[in-house]
Amino acid sequence: MKALSVNPLTQEVVELDIEMKANSVYTFFSSILIDELESVNEHVIYADANALSAKKPAYFLGEQLILGDALILGRFDFDDNDAKISKEELSSLLNYELNTFYTTVLELLAATDINLYRKFEVEKNGERIALNAEWVFYTFNIADERTKEYFINELKKVLDAGESVDAYMQKMAQLAMNAAG
């Protein structure tokens, strides 16, 4: 099966021919903790869920924040199949430059057990909306500098107090939703 792999250390995209078995993805990452992301149309992105705590390099695939190596396969319904996106097309979507906000937040969170993609719910106009910490970062990153400073300073307080980072992310997501009107 045709797959693509992203190595953020070398900033290379490699085309792989893998035999998909029940443990192929786990073997690729040498881990059973895998994040499954679907930000590329008709594809699935597998990433190492331990990448944050291991302080692996972060980068963007389009607007999707990914940490560490990624394995990209095609996806139809719930079945993995050959990747349809070309190496060149995938490479053009990659951005290895992170600004200070992202690097600071990721450095602060590296000592926690937070999963950037685990869903939680917030409410807007009586509707429950599923979001995750990665969405919170994206949202606060596009805010003004003072708001970014607030986010980082409050995160430091949560970490110093040993409070729940997941609860903090949910609180910040709710604040962002409330501010959006």
Short mmCIF file of N, CA, C and O in Angstrom, two decimals, residues 20-127:
data_model
loop_
_atom_site.label_atom_id
_atom_site.label_comp_id
_atom_site.label_asym_id
_atom_site.label_seq_id
_atom_site.Cartn_x
_atom_site.Cartn_y
_atom_site.Cartn_z
N MET A 20 -0.21 -3.37 4.99
CA MET A 20 -1.08 -3.03 6.11
C MET A 20 -1.55 -4.28 6.83
O MET A 20 -2.18 -5.15 6.25
N LYS A 21 -1.16 -4.34 8.08
CA LYS A 21 -1.60 -5.40 8.98
C LYS A 21 -2.19 -4.71 10.20
O LYS A 21 -2.13 -3.49 10.33
N ALA A 22 -2.71 -5.47 11.11
CA ALA A 22 -3.34 -4.91 12.31
C ALA A 22 -2.37 -4.04 13.11
O ALA A 22 -2.78 -3.07 13.73
N ASN A 23 -1.08 -4.33 13.07
CA ASN A 23 -0.12 -3.59 13.89
C ASN A 23 0.83 -2.70 13.08
O ASN A 23 1.80 -2.19 13.62
N SER A 24 0.57 -2.49 11.79
CA SER A 24 1.51 -1.74 10.94
C SER A 24 1.76 -0.32 11.44
O SER A 24 2.90 0.13 11.48
N VAL A 25 0.71 0.38 11.80
CA VAL A 25 0.87 1.77 12.26
C VAL A 25 1.61 1.80 13.59
O VAL A 25 2.50 2.61 13.80
N TYR A 26 1.27 0.89 14.48
CA TYR A 26 1.94 0.83 15.79
C TYR A 26 3.41 0.50 15.64
O TYR A 26 4.26 1.04 16.33
N THR A 27 3.73 -0.38 14.68
CA THR A 27 5.12 -0.74 14.41
C THR A 27 5.88 0.46 13.84
O THR A 27 7.02 0.71 14.22
N PHE A 28 5.25 1.22 12.95
CA PHE A 28 5.90 2.39 12.35
C PHE A 28 6.35 3.36 13.44
O PHE A 28 7.45 3.91 13.37
N PHE A 29 5.51 3.58 14.45
CA PHE A 29 5.82 4.55 15.51
C PHE A 29 6.46 3.90 16.74
O PHE A 29 6.81 4.60 17.68
N SER A 30 6.57 2.59 16.76
CA SER A 30 7.07 1.86 17.93
C SER A 30 6.30 2.26 19.18
O SER A 30 6.87 2.48 20.26
N SER A 31 4.99 2.38 19.03
CA SER A 31 4.13 2.82 20.12
C SER A 31 2.69 2.37 19.86
O SER A 31 2.28 2.24 18.72
N ILE A 32 1.96 2.18 20.95
CA ILE A 32 0.54 1.88 20.79
C ILE A 32 -0.31 3.14 20.95
O ILE A 32 -1.51 3.12 20.75
N LEU A 33 0.32 4.25 21.30
CA LEU A 33 -0.39 5.51 21.47
C LEU A 33 -0.27 6.33 20.19
O LEU A 33 0.75 6.98 19.95
N ILE A 34 -1.31 6.29 19.38
CA ILE A 34 -1.30 6.92 18.07
C ILE A 34 -2.48 7.89 17.97
O ILE A 34 -3.59 7.58 18.38
N ASP A 35 -2.21 9.07 17.41
CA ASP A 35 -3.29 10.01 17.10
C ASP A 35 -3.67 9.82 15.64
O ASP A 35 -2.81 9.61 14.78
N GLU A 36 -4.95 9.91 15.39
CA GLU A 36 -5.48 9.74 14.04
C GLU A 36 -6.17 11.04 13.64
O GLU A 36 -7.16 11.44 14.25
N LEU A 37 -5.64 11.73 12.64
CA LEU A 37 -6.14 13.03 12.21
C LEU A 37 -6.65 12.93 10.78
O LEU A 37 -6.10 12.19 9.97
N GLU A 38 -7.66 13.72 10.47
CA GLU A 38 -8.25 13.66 9.13
C GLU A 38 -8.34 15.03 8.48
O GLU A 38 -9.35 15.40 7.92
N SER A 39 -7.24 15.78 8.51
CA SER A 39 -7.29 17.14 7.98
C SER A 39 -6.97 17.23 6.49
O SER A 39 -7.14 18.27 5.89
N VAL A 40 -6.51 16.14 5.88
CA VAL A 40 -6.27 16.12 4.44
C VAL A 40 -7.38 15.30 3.81
O VAL A 40 -7.60 14.15 4.17
N ASN A 41 -8.09 15.90 2.87
CA ASN A 41 -9.25 15.28 2.24
C ASN A 41 -8.93 13.87 1.74
O ASN A 41 -7.94 13.67 1.04
N GLU A 42 -9.78 12.91 2.11
CA GLU A 42 -9.67 11.51 1.70
C GLU A 42 -8.38 10.85 2.16
O GLU A 42 -7.88 9.90 1.53
N HIS A 43 -7.80 11.34 3.24
CA HIS A 43 -6.58 10.77 3.81
C HIS A 43 -6.69 10.73 5.33
O HIS A 43 -7.48 11.46 5.93
N VAL A 44 -5.87 9.91 5.93
CA VAL A 44 -5.73 9.88 7.38
C VAL A 44 -4.26 10.12 7.69
O VAL A 44 -3.37 9.65 6.97
N ILE A 45 -4.04 10.90 8.73
CA ILE A 45 -2.69 11.19 9.18
C ILE A 45 -2.52 10.51 10.53
O ILE A 45 -3.28 10.78 11.47
N TYR A 46 -1.55 9.64 10.62
CA TYR A 46 -1.23 9.01 11.89
C TYR A 46 -0.01 9.71 12.47
O TYR A 46 0.96 10.01 11.75
N ALA A 47 -0.08 10.01 13.77
CA ALA A 47 1.03 10.68 14.45
C ALA A 47 1.24 10.04 15.82
O ALA A 47 0.31 9.46 16.39
N ASP A 48 2.42 10.17 16.33
CA ASP A 48 2.80 9.61 17.62
C ASP A 48 2.20 10.45 18.75
O ASP A 48 2.51 11.62 18.90
N ALA A 49 1.33 9.85 19.55
CA ALA A 49 0.69 10.57 20.65
C ALA A 49 1.69 10.95 21.75
O ALA A 49 1.40 11.80 22.58
N ASN A 50 2.88 10.34 21.74
CA ASN A 50 3.91 10.67 22.73
C ASN A 50 4.86 11.76 22.25
O ASN A 50 5.80 12.11 22.95
N ALA A 51 4.63 12.30 21.08
CA ALA A 51 5.56 13.26 20.48
C ALA A 51 5.72 14.53 21.31
O ALA A 51 6.81 15.09 21.39
N LEU A 52 4.65 15.01 21.96
CA LEU A 52 4.76 16.23 22.76
C LEU A 52 5.68 16.01 23.96
O LEU A 52 6.61 16.78 24.18
N SER A 53 5.43 14.95 24.71
CA SER A 53 6.26 14.70 25.89
C SER A 53 7.70 14.34 25.51
O SER A 53 8.63 14.57 26.28
N ALA A 54 7.88 13.81 24.30
CA ALA A 54 9.22 13.49 23.82
C ALA A 54 9.89 14.70 23.17
O ALA A 54 11.02 14.60 22.68
N LYS A 55 9.19 15.83 23.15
CA LYS A 55 9.68 17.09 22.58
C LYS A 55 10.14 16.94 21.13
O LYS A 55 11.16 17.47 20.72
N LYS A 56 9.34 16.19 20.37
CA LYS A 56 9.65 16.03 18.95
C LYS A 56 9.25 17.29 18.19
O LYS A 56 8.37 18.03 18.63
N PRO A 57 9.90 17.57 17.07
CA PRO A 57 9.62 18.81 16.33
C PRO A 57 8.16 18.91 15.88
O PRO A 57 7.55 17.93 15.49
N ALA A 58 7.66 20.13 15.94
CA ALA A 58 6.30 20.42 15.51
C ALA A 58 6.35 21.12 14.17
O ALA A 58 7.32 21.81 13.84
N TYR A 59 5.28 20.96 13.40
CA TYR A 59 5.17 21.59 12.09
C TYR A 59 3.69 21.62 11.71
O TYR A 59 2.84 21.06 12.40
N PHE A 60 3.41 22.29 10.62
CA PHE A 60 2.04 22.38 10.13
C PHE A 60 1.91 21.62 8.82
O PHE A 60 2.76 21.72 7.95
N LEU A 61 0.82 20.90 8.71
CA LEU A 61 0.40 20.30 7.46
C LEU A 61 -0.88 21.03 7.11
O LEU A 61 -1.93 20.80 7.71
N GLY A 62 -0.78 22.00 6.20
CA GLY A 62 -1.88 22.95 6.01
C GLY A 62 -1.96 23.77 7.28
O GLY A 62 -0.98 24.37 7.70
N GLU A 63 -3.10 23.74 7.94
CA GLU A 63 -3.25 24.45 9.22
C GLU A 63 -3.25 23.49 10.40
O GLU A 63 -3.43 23.90 11.54
N GLN A 64 -3.03 22.20 10.13
CA GLN A 64 -3.03 21.17 11.17
C GLN A 64 -1.66 21.10 11.83
O GLN A 64 -0.66 20.84 11.16
N LEU A 65 -1.61 21.31 13.14
CA LEU A 65 -0.37 21.18 13.90
C LEU A 65 -0.10 19.69 14.12
O LEU A 65 -0.97 18.96 14.59
N ILE A 66 1.11 19.27 13.77
CA ILE A 66 1.53 17.89 13.97
C ILE A 66 2.87 17.89 14.68
O ILE A 66 3.71 18.74 14.42
N LEU A 67 3.06 16.92 15.56
CA LEU A 67 4.32 16.78 16.27
C LEU A 67 4.95 15.44 15.91
O LEU A 67 4.27 14.41 15.91
N GLY A 68 6.23 15.47 15.60
CA GLY A 68 6.95 14.24 15.28
C GLY A 68 6.62 13.72 13.89
O GLY A 68 5.99 14.40 13.08
N ASP A 69 7.07 12.49 13.64
CA ASP A 69 6.83 11.87 12.34
C ASP A 69 5.33 11.70 12.10
O ASP A 69 4.55 11.57 13.04
N ALA A 70 4.97 11.66 10.84
CA ALA A 70 3.58 11.41 10.45
C ALA A 70 3.58 10.36 9.35
O ALA A 70 4.51 10.28 8.54
N LEU A 71 2.54 9.55 9.36
CA LEU A 71 2.32 8.55 8.33
C LEU A 71 0.97 8.87 7.70
O LEU A 71 -0.03 8.96 8.41
N ILE A 72 0.95 9.06 6.38
CA ILE A 72 -0.27 9.47 5.69
C ILE A 72 -0.70 8.36 4.73
O ILE A 72 0.09 7.90 3.90
N LEU A 73 -1.95 7.96 4.88
CA LEU A 73 -2.56 6.95 4.02
C LEU A 73 -3.85 7.49 3.44
O LEU A 73 -4.44 8.42 4.00
N GLY A 74 -4.30 6.91 2.36
CA GLY A 74 -5.61 7.25 1.84
C GLY A 74 -6.67 6.70 2.79
O GLY A 74 -6.42 5.78 3.56
N ARG A 75 -7.88 7.26 2.73
CA ARG A 75 -8.97 6.78 3.59
C ARG A 75 -10.26 6.87 2.82
O ARG A 75 -10.60 7.91 2.26
N PHE A 76 -10.96 5.75 2.75
CA PHE A 76 -12.29 5.72 2.16
C PHE A 76 -13.19 5.02 3.15
O PHE A 76 -12.89 3.90 3.57
N ASP A 77 -14.29 5.67 3.51
CA ASP A 77 -15.13 5.21 4.61
C ASP A 77 -14.23 5.07 5.83
O ASP A 77 -13.64 6.03 6.24
N PHE A 78 -14.09 3.89 6.37
CA PHE A 78 -13.21 3.71 7.53
C PHE A 78 -12.02 2.84 7.19
O PHE A 78 -11.32 2.35 8.07
N ASP A 79 -11.78 2.63 5.91
CA ASP A 79 -10.69 1.76 5.48
C ASP A 79 -9.51 2.57 4.98
O ASP A 79 -9.67 3.52 4.21
N ASP A 80 -8.31 2.16 5.40
CA ASP A 80 -7.08 2.76 4.89
C ASP A 80 -6.79 2.16 3.52
O ASP A 80 -7.03 0.98 3.28
N ASN A 81 -6.29 3.01 2.61
CA ASN A 81 -5.89 2.55 1.29
C ASN A 81 -4.74 3.41 0.80
O ASN A 81 -4.20 4.21 1.55
N ASP A 82 -4.36 3.24 -0.47
CA ASP A 82 -3.23 3.99 -1.02
C ASP A 82 -3.42 5.49 -0.86
O ASP A 82 -4.51 6.02 -1.09
N ALA A 83 -2.34 6.17 -0.48
CA ALA A 83 -2.36 7.64 -0.42
C ALA A 83 -2.51 8.17 -1.85
O ALA A 83 -1.83 7.71 -2.76
N LYS A 84 -3.42 9.11 -2.02
CA LYS A 84 -3.66 9.68 -3.34
C LYS A 84 -2.84 10.95 -3.56
O LYS A 84 -2.54 11.31 -4.69
N ILE A 85 -2.51 11.62 -2.49
CA ILE A 85 -1.75 12.87 -2.59
C ILE A 85 -0.30 12.54 -2.98
O ILE A 85 0.26 11.55 -2.52
N SER A 86 0.27 13.35 -3.84
CA SER A 86 1.65 13.11 -4.27
C SER A 86 2.63 13.65 -3.24
O SER A 86 2.28 14.49 -2.41
N LYS A 87 3.86 13.16 -3.32
CA LYS A 87 4.93 13.65 -2.45
C LYS A 87 5.08 15.17 -2.58
O LYS A 87 5.21 15.88 -1.59
N GLU A 88 5.05 15.65 -3.81
CA GLU A 88 5.25 17.06 -4.09
C GLU A 88 4.11 17.90 -3.52
O GLU A 88 4.34 18.97 -2.94
N GLU A 89 2.89 17.41 -3.72
CA GLU A 89 1.72 18.13 -3.21
C GLU A 89 1.75 18.18 -1.68
O GLU A 89 1.51 19.23 -1.08
N LEU A 90 2.07 17.05 -1.06
CA LEU A 90 2.16 17.02 0.40
C LEU A 90 3.27 17.96 0.88
O LEU A 90 3.06 18.73 1.82
N SER A 91 4.41 17.92 0.23
CA SER A 91 5.54 18.79 0.62
C SER A 91 5.15 20.26 0.56
O SER A 91 5.57 21.06 1.40
N SER A 92 4.34 20.62 -0.43
CA SER A 92 3.94 22.02 -0.59
C SER A 92 3.01 22.48 0.54
O SER A 92 2.86 23.68 0.78
N LEU A 93 2.38 21.53 1.25
CA LEU A 93 1.48 21.86 2.36
C LEU A 93 2.19 21.94 3.71
O LEU A 93 1.59 22.32 4.70
N LEU A 94 3.47 21.58 3.73
CA LEU A 94 4.20 21.53 5.00
C LEU A 94 4.88 22.86 5.30
O LEU A 94 5.45 23.49 4.42
N ASN A 95 4.81 23.26 6.57
CA ASN A 95 5.48 24.46 7.05
C ASN A 95 6.15 24.12 8.37
O ASN A 95 5.47 23.79 9.34
N TYR A 96 7.46 24.20 8.40
CA TYR A 96 8.22 23.81 9.59
C TYR A 96 8.53 24.99 10.50
O TYR A 96 9.20 24.83 11.52
N GLU A 97 8.04 26.18 10.16
CA GLU A 97 8.30 27.38 10.95
C GLU A 97 7.17 27.60 11.95
O GLU A 97 6.02 27.81 11.55
N LEU A 98 7.49 27.56 13.22
CA LEU A 98 6.51 27.86 14.27
C LEU A 98 6.89 29.18 14.91
O LEU A 98 8.07 29.44 15.14
N ASN A 99 5.88 29.98 15.22
CA ASN A 99 6.16 31.26 15.87
C ASN A 99 6.39 31.06 17.36
O ASN A 99 6.26 29.95 17.90
N THR A 100 6.73 32.13 18.04
CA THR A 100 7.06 32.08 19.46
C THR A 100 5.89 31.59 20.31
O THR A 100 6.09 30.85 21.27
N PHE A 101 4.67 31.97 19.95
CA PHE A 101 3.51 31.53 20.71
C PHE A 101 3.44 30.00 20.73
O PHE A 101 3.35 29.38 21.78
N TYR A 102 3.49 29.39 19.56
CA TYR A 102 3.42 27.93 19.48
C TYR A 102 4.59 27.27 20.21
O TYR A 102 4.39 26.31 20.96
N THR A 103 5.80 27.74 19.97
CA THR A 103 6.95 27.09 20.60
C THR A 103 6.90 27.21 22.12
O THR A 103 7.22 26.26 22.83
N THR A 104 6.47 28.36 22.63
CA THR A 104 6.36 28.54 24.08
C THR A 104 5.30 27.62 24.68
O THR A 104 5.55 26.94 25.68
N VAL A 105 4.13 27.58 24.06
CA VAL A 105 3.04 26.74 24.57
C VAL A 105 3.44 25.27 24.54
O VAL A 105 3.23 24.54 25.52
N LEU A 106 4.01 24.82 23.45
CA LEU A 106 4.41 23.41 23.35
C LEU A 106 5.50 23.06 24.36
O LEU A 106 5.48 21.98 24.95
N GLU A 107 6.42 23.97 24.58
CA GLU A 107 7.47 23.74 25.58
C GLU A 107 6.87 23.63 26.98
O GLU A 107 7.23 22.74 27.75
N LEU A 108 5.92 24.50 27.28
CA LEU A 108 5.26 24.44 28.59
C LEU A 108 4.47 23.15 28.77
O LEU A 108 4.44 22.57 29.85
N LEU A 109 3.84 22.69 27.72
CA LEU A 109 2.98 21.51 27.80
C LEU A 109 3.73 20.19 27.71
O LEU A 109 3.17 19.13 27.99
N ALA A 110 5.00 20.22 27.34
CA ALA A 110 5.77 18.99 27.15
C ALA A 110 5.83 18.14 28.42
O ALA A 110 5.90 16.91 28.34
N ALA A 111 5.78 18.76 29.58
CA ALA A 111 5.86 18.02 30.84
C ALA A 111 4.49 17.50 31.31
O ALA A 111 4.39 16.88 32.36
N THR A 112 3.44 17.74 30.52
CA THR A 112 2.11 17.31 30.91
C THR A 112 1.71 16.06 30.11
O THR A 112 2.44 15.64 29.22
N ASP A 113 0.56 15.52 30.44
CA ASP A 113 0.08 14.35 29.70
C ASP A 113 -1.07 14.72 28.75
O ASP A 113 -1.83 13.85 28.32
N ILE A 114 -1.18 15.99 28.40
CA ILE A 114 -2.27 16.43 27.52
C ILE A 114 -2.12 15.82 26.13
O ILE A 114 -1.02 15.64 25.63
N ASN A 115 -3.25 15.49 25.54
CA ASN A 115 -3.30 15.06 24.16
C ASN A 115 -3.91 16.22 23.38
O ASN A 115 -5.02 16.66 23.68
N LEU A 116 -3.19 16.73 22.40
CA LEU A 116 -3.62 17.92 21.66
C LEU A 116 -4.89 17.72 20.86
O LEU A 116 -5.56 18.67 20.49
N TYR A 117 -5.24 16.47 20.59
CA TYR A 117 -6.36 16.19 19.69
C TYR A 117 -7.57 15.57 20.39
O TYR A 117 -8.58 15.33 19.75
N ARG A 118 -7.47 15.32 21.69
CA ARG A 118 -8.60 14.75 22.44
C ARG A 118 -9.71 15.78 22.49
O ARG A 118 -9.52 16.94 22.85
N LYS A 119 -10.89 15.34 22.12
CA LYS A 119 -12.06 16.24 22.03
C LYS A 119 -12.65 16.53 23.41
O LYS A 119 -12.64 15.68 24.30
N PHE A 120 -13.14 17.76 23.56
CA PHE A 120 -13.96 18.16 24.70
C PHE A 120 -15.06 19.05 24.13
O PHE A 120 -14.99 19.45 22.97
N GLU A 121 -16.06 19.32 24.93
CA GLU A 121 -17.18 20.10 24.42
C GLU A 121 -17.28 21.45 25.10
O GLU A 121 -17.01 21.58 26.30
N VAL A 122 -17.68 22.44 24.31
CA VAL A 122 -18.04 23.76 24.82
C VAL A 122 -19.43 24.07 24.26
O VAL A 122 -19.92 23.36 23.38
N GLU A 123 -20.01 25.12 24.78
CA GLU A 123 -21.37 25.46 24.35
C GLU A 123 -21.39 26.84 23.71
O GLU A 123 -20.73 27.77 24.16
N LYS A 124 -22.16 26.93 22.64
CA LYS A 124 -22.38 28.21 21.98
C LYS A 124 -23.82 28.24 21.50
O LYS A 124 -24.23 27.37 20.72
N ASN A 125 -24.56 29.22 21.97
CA ASN A 125 -25.97 29.38 21.61
C ASN A 125 -26.77 28.09 21.84
O ASN A 125 -27.58 27.70 21.00
N GLY A 126 -26.50 27.42 22.96
CA GLY A 126 -27.22 26.21 23.30
C GLY A 126 -26.77 24.97 22.55
O GLY A 126 -27.30 23.88 22.75
N GLU A 127 -25.80 25.11 21.69
CA GLU A 127 -25.30 23.98 20.90
C GLU A 127 -23.97 23.50 21.48
O GLU A 127 -23.11 24.31 21.85
#
